[in-house]
Short mmCIF file of C-alpha atoms in Angstrom, two decimals:
data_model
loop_
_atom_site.label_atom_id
_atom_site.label_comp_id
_atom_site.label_asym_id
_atom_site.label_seq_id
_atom_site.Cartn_x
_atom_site.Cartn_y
_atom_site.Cartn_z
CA UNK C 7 0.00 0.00 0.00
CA UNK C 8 1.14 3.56 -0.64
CA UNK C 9 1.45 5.98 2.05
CA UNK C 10 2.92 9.46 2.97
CA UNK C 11 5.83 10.17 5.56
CA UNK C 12 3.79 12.82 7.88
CA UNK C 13 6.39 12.48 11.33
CA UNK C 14 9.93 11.59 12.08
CA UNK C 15 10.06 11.84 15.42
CA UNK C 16 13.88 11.60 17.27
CA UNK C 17 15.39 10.01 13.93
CA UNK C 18 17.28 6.60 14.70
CA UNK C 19 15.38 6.50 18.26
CA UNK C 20 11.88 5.86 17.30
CA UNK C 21 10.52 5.29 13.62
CA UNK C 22 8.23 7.41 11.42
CA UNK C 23 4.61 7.61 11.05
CA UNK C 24 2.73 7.21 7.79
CA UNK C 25 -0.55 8.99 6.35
CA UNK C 26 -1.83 5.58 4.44
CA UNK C 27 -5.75 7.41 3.90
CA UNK C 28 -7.52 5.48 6.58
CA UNK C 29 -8.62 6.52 10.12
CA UNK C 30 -6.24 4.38 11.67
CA UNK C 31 -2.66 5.61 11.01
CA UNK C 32 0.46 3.37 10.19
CA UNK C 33 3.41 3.41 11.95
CA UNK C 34 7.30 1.91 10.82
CA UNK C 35 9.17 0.77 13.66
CA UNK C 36 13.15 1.95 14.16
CA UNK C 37 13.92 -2.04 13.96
CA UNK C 38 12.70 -2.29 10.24
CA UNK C 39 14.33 1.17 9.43
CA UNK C 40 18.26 1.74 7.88
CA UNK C 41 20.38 2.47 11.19
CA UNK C 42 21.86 5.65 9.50
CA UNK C 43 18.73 7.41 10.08
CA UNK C 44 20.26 9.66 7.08
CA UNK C 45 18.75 7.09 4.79
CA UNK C 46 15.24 7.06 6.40
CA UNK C 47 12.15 8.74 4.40
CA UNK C 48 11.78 12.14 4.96
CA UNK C 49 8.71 13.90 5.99
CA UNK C 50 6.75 14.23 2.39
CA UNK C 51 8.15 11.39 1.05
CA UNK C 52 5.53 9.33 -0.66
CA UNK C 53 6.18 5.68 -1.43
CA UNK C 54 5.00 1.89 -0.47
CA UNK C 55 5.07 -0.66 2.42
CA UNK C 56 3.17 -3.80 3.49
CA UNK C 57 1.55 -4.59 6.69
CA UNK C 58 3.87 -5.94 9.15
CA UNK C 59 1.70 -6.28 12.26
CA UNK C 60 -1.99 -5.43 13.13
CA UNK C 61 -3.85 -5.85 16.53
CA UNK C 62 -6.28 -3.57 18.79
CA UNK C 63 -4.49 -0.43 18.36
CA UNK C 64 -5.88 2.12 16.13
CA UNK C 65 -2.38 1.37 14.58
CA UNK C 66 -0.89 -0.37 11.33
CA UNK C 67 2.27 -1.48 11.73
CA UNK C 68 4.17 -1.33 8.45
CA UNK C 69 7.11 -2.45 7.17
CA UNK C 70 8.76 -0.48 3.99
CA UNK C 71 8.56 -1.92 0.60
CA UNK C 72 11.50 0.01 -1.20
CA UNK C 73 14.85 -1.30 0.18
CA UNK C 74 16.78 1.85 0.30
CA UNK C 75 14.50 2.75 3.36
CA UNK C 76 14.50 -1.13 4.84
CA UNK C 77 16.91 -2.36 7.47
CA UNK C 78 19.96 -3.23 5.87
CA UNK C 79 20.27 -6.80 6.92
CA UNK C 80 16.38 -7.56 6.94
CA UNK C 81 16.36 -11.26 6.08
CA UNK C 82 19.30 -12.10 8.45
CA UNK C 83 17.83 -9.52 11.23
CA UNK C 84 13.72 -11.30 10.44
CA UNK C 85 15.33 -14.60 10.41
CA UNK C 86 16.30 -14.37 14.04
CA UNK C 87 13.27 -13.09 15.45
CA UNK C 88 10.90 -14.68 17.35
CA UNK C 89 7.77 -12.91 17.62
CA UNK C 90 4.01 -13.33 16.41
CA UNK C 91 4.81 -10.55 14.06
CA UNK C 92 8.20 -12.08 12.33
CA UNK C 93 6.42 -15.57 12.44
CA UNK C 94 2.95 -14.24 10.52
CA UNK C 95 5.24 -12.42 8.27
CA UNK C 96 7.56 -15.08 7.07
CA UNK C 97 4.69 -17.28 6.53
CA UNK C 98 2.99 -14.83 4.53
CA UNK C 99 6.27 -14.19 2.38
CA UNK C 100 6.07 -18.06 1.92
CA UNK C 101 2.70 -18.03 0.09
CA UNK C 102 3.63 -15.13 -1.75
CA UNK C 103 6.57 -17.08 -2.93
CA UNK C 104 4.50 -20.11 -3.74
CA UNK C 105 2.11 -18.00 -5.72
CA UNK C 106 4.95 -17.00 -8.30
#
């Protein structure tokens, strides 16, 4: 989904929050972000993620599509995870991967 950098709060501390056009807002984490916060999205910066994690919260976690804005090591750093988020996400990259 496509969505619009509106907040970089404390760059390399926190993450950013996205305007995706729904009530609930989305929100990228600092762990799924580059750690040079120099090569994070700007405020403004239009461009696409994918849901990472949803629950309760008026919140969509999101994790970036574009890999100049995606932890550098993603794969290795996702591989050794173990939460219900990593877990849901790998097998969802499975059947995306089996639908090719």
């Amino acid at each position: 989904m496509t969505g619009i950098v509106v907040r970089v709060l404390k760059p390399g501390a926190i993450g950013i929050f996205i305007d995706l056009g729904f009530s609930a807002g989305g929100f990228v984490d600092v762990l799924l972000l580059p750690r040079d916060p120099a090569r994070w999205p700007a405020e403004g910066t239009v461009t696409d993620f994918e849901i990472w994690w949803m629950d309760e919260r008026p919140q969509i976690r999101l994790k970036p599509v574009e890999s100049a804005y995606l932890l550098e090591d993603f794969d290795c750093w996702v591989a050794q995870q173990n939460s219900v988020a990593t877990r849901k996400w790998l097998q969802r990259a499975g059947e995306r991967h089996r639908d090719v």
